[in-house]
GROMACS .gro file of C-alpha atoms in nm:
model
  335
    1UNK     CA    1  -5.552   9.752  15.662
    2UNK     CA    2  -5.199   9.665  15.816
    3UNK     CA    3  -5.316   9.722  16.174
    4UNK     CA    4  -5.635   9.496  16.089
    5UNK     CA    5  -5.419   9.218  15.954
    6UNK     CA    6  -5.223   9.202  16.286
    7UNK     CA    7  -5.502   9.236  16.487
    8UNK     CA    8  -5.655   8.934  16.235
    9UNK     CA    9  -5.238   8.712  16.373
   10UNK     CA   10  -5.483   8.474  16.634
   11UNK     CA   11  -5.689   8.314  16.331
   12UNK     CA   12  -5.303   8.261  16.111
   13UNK     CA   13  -5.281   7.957  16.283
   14UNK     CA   14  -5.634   7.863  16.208
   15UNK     CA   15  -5.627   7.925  15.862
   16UNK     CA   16  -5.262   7.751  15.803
   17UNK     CA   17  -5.425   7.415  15.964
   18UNK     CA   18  -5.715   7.446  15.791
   19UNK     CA   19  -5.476   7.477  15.416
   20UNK     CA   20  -5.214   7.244  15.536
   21UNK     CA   21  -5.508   6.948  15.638
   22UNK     CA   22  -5.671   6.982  15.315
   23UNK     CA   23  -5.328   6.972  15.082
   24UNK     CA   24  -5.270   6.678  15.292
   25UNK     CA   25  -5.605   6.514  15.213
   26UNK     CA   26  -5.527   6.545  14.810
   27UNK     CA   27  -5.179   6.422  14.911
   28UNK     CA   28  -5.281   6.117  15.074
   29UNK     CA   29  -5.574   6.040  14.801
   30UNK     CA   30  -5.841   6.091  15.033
   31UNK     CA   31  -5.980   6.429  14.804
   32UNK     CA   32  -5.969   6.300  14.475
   33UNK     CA   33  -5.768   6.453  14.192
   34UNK     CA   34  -5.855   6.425  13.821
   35UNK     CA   35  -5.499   6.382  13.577
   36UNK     CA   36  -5.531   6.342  13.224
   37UNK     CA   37  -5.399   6.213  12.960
   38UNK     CA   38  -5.272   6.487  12.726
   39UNK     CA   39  -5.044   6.766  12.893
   40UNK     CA   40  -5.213   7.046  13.065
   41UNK     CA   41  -4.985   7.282  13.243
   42UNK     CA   42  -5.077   7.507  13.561
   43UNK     CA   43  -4.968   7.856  13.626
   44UNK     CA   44  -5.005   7.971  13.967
   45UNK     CA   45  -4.865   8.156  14.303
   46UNK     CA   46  -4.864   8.094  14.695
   47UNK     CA   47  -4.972   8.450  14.735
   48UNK     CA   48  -5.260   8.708  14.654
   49UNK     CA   49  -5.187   8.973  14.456
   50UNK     CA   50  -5.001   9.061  14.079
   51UNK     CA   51  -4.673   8.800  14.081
   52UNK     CA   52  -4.672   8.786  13.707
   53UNK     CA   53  -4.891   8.487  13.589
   54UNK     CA   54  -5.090   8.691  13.284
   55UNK     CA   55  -4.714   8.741  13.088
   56UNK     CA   56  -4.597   8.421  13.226
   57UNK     CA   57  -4.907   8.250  13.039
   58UNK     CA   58  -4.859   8.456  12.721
   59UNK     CA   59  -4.489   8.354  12.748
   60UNK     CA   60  -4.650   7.994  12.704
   61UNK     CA   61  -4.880   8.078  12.430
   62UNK     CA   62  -4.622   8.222  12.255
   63UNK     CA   63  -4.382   7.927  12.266
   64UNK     CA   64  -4.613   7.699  12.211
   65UNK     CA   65  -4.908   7.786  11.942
   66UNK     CA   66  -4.744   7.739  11.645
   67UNK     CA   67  -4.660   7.354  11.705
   68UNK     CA   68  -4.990   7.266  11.924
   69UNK     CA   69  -5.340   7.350  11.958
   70UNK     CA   70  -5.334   7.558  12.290
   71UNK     CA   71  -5.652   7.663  12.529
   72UNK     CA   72  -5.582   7.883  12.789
   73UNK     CA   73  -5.862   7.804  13.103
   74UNK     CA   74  -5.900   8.079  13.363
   75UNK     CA   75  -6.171   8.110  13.647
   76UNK     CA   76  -6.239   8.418  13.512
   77UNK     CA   77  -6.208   8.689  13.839
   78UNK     CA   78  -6.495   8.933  13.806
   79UNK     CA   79  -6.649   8.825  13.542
   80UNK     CA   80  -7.024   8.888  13.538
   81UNK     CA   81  -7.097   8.545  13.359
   82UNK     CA   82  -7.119   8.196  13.483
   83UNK     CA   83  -6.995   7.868  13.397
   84UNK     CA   84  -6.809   7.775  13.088
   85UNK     CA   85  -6.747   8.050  12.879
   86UNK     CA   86  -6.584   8.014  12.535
   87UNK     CA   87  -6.429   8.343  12.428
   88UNK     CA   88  -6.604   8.476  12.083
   89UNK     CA   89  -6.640   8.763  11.895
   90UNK     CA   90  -6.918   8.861  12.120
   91UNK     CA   91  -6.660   8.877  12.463
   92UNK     CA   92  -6.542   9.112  12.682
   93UNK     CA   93  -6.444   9.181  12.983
   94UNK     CA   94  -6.759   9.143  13.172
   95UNK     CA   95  -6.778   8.750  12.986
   96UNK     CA   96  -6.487   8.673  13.033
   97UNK     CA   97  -6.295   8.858  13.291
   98UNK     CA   98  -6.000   9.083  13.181
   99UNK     CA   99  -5.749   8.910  13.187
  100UNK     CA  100  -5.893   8.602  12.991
  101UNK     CA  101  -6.026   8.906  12.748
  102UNK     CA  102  -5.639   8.995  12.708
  103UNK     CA  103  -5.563   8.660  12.608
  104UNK     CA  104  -5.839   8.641  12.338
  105UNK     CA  105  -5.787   9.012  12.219
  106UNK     CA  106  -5.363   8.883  12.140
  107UNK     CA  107  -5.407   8.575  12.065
  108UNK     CA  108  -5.754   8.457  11.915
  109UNK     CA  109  -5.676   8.377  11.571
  110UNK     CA  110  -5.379   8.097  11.741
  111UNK     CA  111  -5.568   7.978  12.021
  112UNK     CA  112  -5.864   7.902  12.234
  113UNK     CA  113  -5.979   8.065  12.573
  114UNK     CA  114  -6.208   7.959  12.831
  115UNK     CA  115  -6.310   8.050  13.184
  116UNK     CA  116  -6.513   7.797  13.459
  117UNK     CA  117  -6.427   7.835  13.804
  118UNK     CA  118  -6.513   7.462  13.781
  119UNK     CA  119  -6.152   7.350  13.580
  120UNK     CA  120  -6.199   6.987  13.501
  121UNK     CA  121  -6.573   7.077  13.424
  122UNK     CA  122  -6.387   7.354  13.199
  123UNK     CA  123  -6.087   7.080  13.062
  124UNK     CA  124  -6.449   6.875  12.991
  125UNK     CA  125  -6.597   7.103  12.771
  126UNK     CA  126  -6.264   7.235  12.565
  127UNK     CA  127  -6.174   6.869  12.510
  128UNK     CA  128  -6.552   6.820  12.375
  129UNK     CA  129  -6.487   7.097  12.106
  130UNK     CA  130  -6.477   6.993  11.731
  131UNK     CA  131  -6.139   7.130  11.717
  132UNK     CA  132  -6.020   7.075  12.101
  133UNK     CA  133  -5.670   7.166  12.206
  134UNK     CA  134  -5.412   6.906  12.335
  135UNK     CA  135  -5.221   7.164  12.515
  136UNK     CA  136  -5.452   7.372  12.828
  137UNK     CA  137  -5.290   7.632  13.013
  138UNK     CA  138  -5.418   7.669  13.338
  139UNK     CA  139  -5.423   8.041  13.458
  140UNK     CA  140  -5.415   8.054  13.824
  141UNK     CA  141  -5.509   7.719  13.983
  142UNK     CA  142  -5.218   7.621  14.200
  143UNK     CA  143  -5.455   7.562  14.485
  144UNK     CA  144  -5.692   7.433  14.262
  145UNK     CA  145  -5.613   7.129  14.368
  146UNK     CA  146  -5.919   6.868  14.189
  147UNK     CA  147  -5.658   6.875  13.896
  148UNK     CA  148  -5.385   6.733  13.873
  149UNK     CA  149  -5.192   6.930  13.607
  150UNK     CA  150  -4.896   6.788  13.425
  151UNK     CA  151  -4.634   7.020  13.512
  152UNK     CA  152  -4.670   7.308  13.756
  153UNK     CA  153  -4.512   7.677  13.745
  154UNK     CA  154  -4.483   7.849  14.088
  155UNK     CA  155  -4.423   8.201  14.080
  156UNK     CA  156  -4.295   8.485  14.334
  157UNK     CA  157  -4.177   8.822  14.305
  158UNK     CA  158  -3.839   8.910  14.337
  159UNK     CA  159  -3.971   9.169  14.623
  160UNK     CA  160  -4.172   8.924  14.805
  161UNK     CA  161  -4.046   8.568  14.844
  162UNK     CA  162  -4.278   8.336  14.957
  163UNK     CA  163  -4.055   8.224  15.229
  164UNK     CA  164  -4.011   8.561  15.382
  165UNK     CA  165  -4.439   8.580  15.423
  166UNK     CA  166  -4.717   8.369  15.601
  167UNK     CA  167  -5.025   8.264  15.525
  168UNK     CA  168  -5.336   8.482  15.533
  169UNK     CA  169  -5.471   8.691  15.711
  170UNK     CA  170  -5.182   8.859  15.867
  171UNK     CA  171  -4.958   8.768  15.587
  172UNK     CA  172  -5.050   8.709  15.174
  173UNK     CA  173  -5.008   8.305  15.110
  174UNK     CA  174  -5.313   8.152  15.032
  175UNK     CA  175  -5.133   7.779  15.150
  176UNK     CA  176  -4.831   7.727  15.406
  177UNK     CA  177  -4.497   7.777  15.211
  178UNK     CA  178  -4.445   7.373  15.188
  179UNK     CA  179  -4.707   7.404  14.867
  180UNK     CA  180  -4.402   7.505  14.724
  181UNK     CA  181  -4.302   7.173  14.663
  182UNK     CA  182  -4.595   7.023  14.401
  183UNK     CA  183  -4.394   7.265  14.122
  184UNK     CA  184  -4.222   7.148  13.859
  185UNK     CA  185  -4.033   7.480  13.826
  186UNK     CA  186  -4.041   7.843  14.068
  187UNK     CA  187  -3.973   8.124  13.872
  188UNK     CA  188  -3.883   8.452  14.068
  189UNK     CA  189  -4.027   8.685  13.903
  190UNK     CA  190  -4.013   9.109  13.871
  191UNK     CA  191  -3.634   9.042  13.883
  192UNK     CA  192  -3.429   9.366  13.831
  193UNK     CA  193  -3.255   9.326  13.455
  194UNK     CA  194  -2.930   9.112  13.457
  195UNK     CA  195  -2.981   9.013  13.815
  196UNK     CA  196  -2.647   8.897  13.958
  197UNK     CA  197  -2.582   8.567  14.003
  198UNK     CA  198  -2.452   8.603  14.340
  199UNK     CA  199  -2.830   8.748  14.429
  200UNK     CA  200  -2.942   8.507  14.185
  201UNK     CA  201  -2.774   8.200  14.405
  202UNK     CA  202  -2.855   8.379  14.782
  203UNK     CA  203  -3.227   8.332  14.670
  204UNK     CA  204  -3.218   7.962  14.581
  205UNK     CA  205  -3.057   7.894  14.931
  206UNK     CA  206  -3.336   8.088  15.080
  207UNK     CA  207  -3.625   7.891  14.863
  208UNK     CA  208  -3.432   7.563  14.869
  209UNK     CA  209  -3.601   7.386  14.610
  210UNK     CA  210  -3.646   7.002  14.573
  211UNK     CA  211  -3.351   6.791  14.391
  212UNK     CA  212  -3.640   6.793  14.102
  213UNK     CA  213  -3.739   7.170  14.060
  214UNK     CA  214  -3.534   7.414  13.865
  215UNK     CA  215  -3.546   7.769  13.961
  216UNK     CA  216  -3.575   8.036  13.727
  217UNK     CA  217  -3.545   8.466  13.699
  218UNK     CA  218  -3.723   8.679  13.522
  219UNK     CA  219  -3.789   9.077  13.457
  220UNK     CA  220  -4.058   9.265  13.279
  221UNK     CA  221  -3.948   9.461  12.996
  222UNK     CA  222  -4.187   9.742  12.866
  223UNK     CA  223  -4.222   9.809  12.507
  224UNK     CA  224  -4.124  10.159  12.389
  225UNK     CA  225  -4.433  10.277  12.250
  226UNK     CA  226  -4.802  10.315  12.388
  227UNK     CA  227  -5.089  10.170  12.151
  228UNK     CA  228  -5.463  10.215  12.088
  229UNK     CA  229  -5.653  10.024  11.908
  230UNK     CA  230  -5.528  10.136  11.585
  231UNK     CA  231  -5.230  10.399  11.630
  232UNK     CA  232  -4.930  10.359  11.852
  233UNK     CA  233  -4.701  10.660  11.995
  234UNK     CA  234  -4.352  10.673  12.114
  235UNK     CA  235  -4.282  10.703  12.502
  236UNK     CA  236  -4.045  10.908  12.415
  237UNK     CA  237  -4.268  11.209  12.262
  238UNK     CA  238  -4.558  11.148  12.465
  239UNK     CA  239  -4.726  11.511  12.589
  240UNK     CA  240  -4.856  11.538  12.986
  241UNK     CA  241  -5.099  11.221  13.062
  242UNK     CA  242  -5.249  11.081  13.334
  243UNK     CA  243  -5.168  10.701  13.427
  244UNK     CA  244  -5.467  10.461  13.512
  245UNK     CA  245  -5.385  10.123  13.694
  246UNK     CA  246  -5.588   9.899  13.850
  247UNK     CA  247  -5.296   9.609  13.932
  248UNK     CA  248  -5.168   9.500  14.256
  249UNK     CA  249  -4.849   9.689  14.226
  250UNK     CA  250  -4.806   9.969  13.964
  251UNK     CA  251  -4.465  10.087  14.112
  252UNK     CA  252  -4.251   9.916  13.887
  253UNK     CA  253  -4.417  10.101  13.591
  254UNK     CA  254  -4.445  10.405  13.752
  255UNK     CA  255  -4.040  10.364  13.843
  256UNK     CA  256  -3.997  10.331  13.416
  257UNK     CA  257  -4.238  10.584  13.329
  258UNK     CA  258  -3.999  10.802  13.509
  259UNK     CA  259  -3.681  10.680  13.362
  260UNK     CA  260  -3.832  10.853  13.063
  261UNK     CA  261  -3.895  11.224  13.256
  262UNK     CA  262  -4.247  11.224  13.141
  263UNK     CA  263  -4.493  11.430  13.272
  264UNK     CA  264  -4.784  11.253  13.489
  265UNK     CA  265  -4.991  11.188  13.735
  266UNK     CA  266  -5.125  10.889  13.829
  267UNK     CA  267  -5.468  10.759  13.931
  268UNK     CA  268  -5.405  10.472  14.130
  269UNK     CA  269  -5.711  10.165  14.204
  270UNK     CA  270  -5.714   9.881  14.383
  271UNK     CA  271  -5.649   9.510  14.147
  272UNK     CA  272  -5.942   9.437  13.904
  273UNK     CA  273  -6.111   9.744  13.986
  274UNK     CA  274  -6.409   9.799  13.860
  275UNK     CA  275  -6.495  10.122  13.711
  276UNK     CA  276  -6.793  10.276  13.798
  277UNK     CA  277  -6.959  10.538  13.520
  278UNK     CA  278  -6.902  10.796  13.830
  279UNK     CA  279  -6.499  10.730  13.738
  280UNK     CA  280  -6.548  10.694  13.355
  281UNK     CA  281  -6.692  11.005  13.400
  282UNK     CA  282  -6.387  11.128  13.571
  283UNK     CA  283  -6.150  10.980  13.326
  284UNK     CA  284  -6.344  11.155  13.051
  285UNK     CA  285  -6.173  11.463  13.185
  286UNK     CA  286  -5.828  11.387  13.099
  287UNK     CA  287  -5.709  11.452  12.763
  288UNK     CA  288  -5.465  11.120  12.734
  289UNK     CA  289  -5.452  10.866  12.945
  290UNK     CA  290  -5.211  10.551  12.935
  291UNK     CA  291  -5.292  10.235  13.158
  292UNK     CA  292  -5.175   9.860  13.161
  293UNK     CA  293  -5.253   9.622  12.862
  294UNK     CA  294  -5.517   9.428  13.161
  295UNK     CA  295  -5.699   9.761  13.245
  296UNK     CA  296  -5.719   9.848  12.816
  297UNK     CA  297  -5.941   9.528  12.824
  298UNK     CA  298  -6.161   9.711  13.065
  299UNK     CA  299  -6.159  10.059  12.941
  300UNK     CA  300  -6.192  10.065  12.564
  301UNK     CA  301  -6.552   9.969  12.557
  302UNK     CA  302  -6.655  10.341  12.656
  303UNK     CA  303  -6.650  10.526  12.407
  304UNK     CA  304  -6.578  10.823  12.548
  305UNK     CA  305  -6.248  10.688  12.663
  306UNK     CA  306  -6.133  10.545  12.307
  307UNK     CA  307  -5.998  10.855  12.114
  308UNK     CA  308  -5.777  10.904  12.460
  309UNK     CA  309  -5.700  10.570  12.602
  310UNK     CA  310  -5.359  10.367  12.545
  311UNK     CA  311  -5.203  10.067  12.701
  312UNK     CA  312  -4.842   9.995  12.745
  313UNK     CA  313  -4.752   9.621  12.649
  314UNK     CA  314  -4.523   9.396  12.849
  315UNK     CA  315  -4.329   9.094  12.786
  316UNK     CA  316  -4.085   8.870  13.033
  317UNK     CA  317  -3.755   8.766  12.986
  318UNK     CA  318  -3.619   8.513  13.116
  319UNK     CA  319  -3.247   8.385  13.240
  320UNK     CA  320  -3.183   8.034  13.067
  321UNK     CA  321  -3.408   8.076  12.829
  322UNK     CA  322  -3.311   7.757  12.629
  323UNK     CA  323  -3.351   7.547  12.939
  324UNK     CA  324  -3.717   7.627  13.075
  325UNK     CA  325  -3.838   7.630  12.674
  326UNK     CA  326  -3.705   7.257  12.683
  327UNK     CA  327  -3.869   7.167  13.022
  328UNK     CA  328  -4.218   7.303  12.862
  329UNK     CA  329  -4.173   7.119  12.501
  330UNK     CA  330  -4.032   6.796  12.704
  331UNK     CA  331  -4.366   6.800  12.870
  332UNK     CA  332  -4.615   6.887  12.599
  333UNK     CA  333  -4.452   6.685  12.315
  334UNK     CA  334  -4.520   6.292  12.289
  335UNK     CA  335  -4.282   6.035  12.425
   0.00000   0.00000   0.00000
């Protein structure tokens, strides 16, 4: 794949023309974009692959659901639906997409979630509901550029800046790295814990944000315990299991899993996977297996797997807390 990519470096300066001319058409006006006028707030990246946006979003959900009426709207990646999809007690993954799924699985009795590839036709239809929200959270639609959200949260990992990368296909942004500059607020994200602030400063020199974006750090931190669906067990006493992932970059729970000394191996598949019966099958064989909270939305509807299958939860923590919850409640809360 590497030696494809840099075979692929002729057509980089194809595709960053071809990104760059059509930012500048929504810039200029000429490609219309639709605002509104109640706050909806965009989560979003420069680059493919796992930066963080699923906790990021529950982050949101959780600061925000007991003062507003929040819908979270997400294309919906591999979903095998169509269209605008309310999440119900008929959903799964395959209606929704996982991570939507994971979103309504936490959260449905505080929220509403939706999926439409189309977002305003999405905004459209959760602002027709009897009880519509008058907060949406957009899940990865940075370059979705036909809205024009409110407020806009950039992320990038703490192991791959955006401004150490280029565009696709030789490197992973899906825009040139002056996007950067339509958020509100970059968060660097998959920080180590307590990240110094000498590190902490050498990184905002490198992304040199506008005079009107804050820059934020955060870290994952992993819960203790491993849960089913209605029992939980301690990492700490956990026997020999086998580790299922299907995210972009499973090292970082691989490196905790190991700060424990547990005993596993891991199966390792590409993002959003998407299991075959040939690898149920396969998984049937293992007498525990733990995976992520994204690939428990996609597992637990074999029932084969159930009686076996676990998910480890994750939350984010962020430095200056007080000051990014004020930016987001500043936005969503009436002048």
């Amino acid at each position: 794949m590497k030696l494809i990519r840099k075979i692929l470096f002729p057509v980089v300066p194809i595709y960053y023309v071809v990104t760059w001319l059509r930012n500048k058409l929504y810039d200029l006006g000429i490609k219309k974009s639709v605002s509104y006028d109640f706050p909806v707030i965009c989560v979003g990246n420069l680059s493919v692959g796992g930066t963080g946006k699923t906790p990021m979003i529950e982050y949101l959900i959780n600061l925000l659901k007991d003062d507003f009426k929040v819908a979270t709207l997400s294309r919906g990646y591999k979903r095998k639906t169509s269209g605008f999809q309310l999440a119900g007690g008929l959903s799964d993954a395959d209606t929704l997409g996982d991570e939507p799924f994971q979103f309504y699985n936490k959260f449905k009795n505080d929220i509403l979630v939706a999926v439409d590839s189309d977002r305003n036709n999405g905004i459209r239809n959760l602002r027709n509901l009897e009880g519509k929200p008058n907060v949406i959270l957009l899940d990865d639609a940075f370059q979705h550029r036909k809205v024009k959200a409110r407020f806009n949260i950039l992320l990038t990992t703490y192991s791959s800046i955006y401004t150490d990368d280029m565009v696709l296909p030789t490197g992973n942004l899906r825009e040139p790295k002056s996007g950067a500059k339509r958020a509100d607020v970059i968060v660097v994200t998959k920080c180590p814990y307590n990240l110094e602030v000498n590190t902490q400063n050498e990184i905002i020199k490198k992304i040199k944000p506008e005079n009107d974006q804050h820059v934020f750090f955060s870290h994952i931190t992993y819960s203790n315990a491993v849960f089913s669906s209605n029992t939980s067990i301690e990492l700490k006493t956990l026997p020999n299991f086998t580790l299922v992932t299907g995210i972009a970059n499973a090292k970082p729970l691989v490196d905790f899993l190991a700060t424990y000394n547990l005993n596993f191996n891991h199966l390792n598949y590409s993002d959003h996977h998407d299991f075959s019966q040939q690898d149920i099958l396969e998984l049937q064989k293992h007498e525990l297996i733990i995976t992520t909270e994204k690939d428990y939305m996609r597992l637990k509807k074999y029932d084969i797997l159930r009686p076996k299958l676990y998910y480890l939860p994750i939350t984010i923590g962020l430095n200056d807390t007080q000051v990014f919850n004020k930016l987001i409640k500043d936005v969503v809360t009436p002048i």
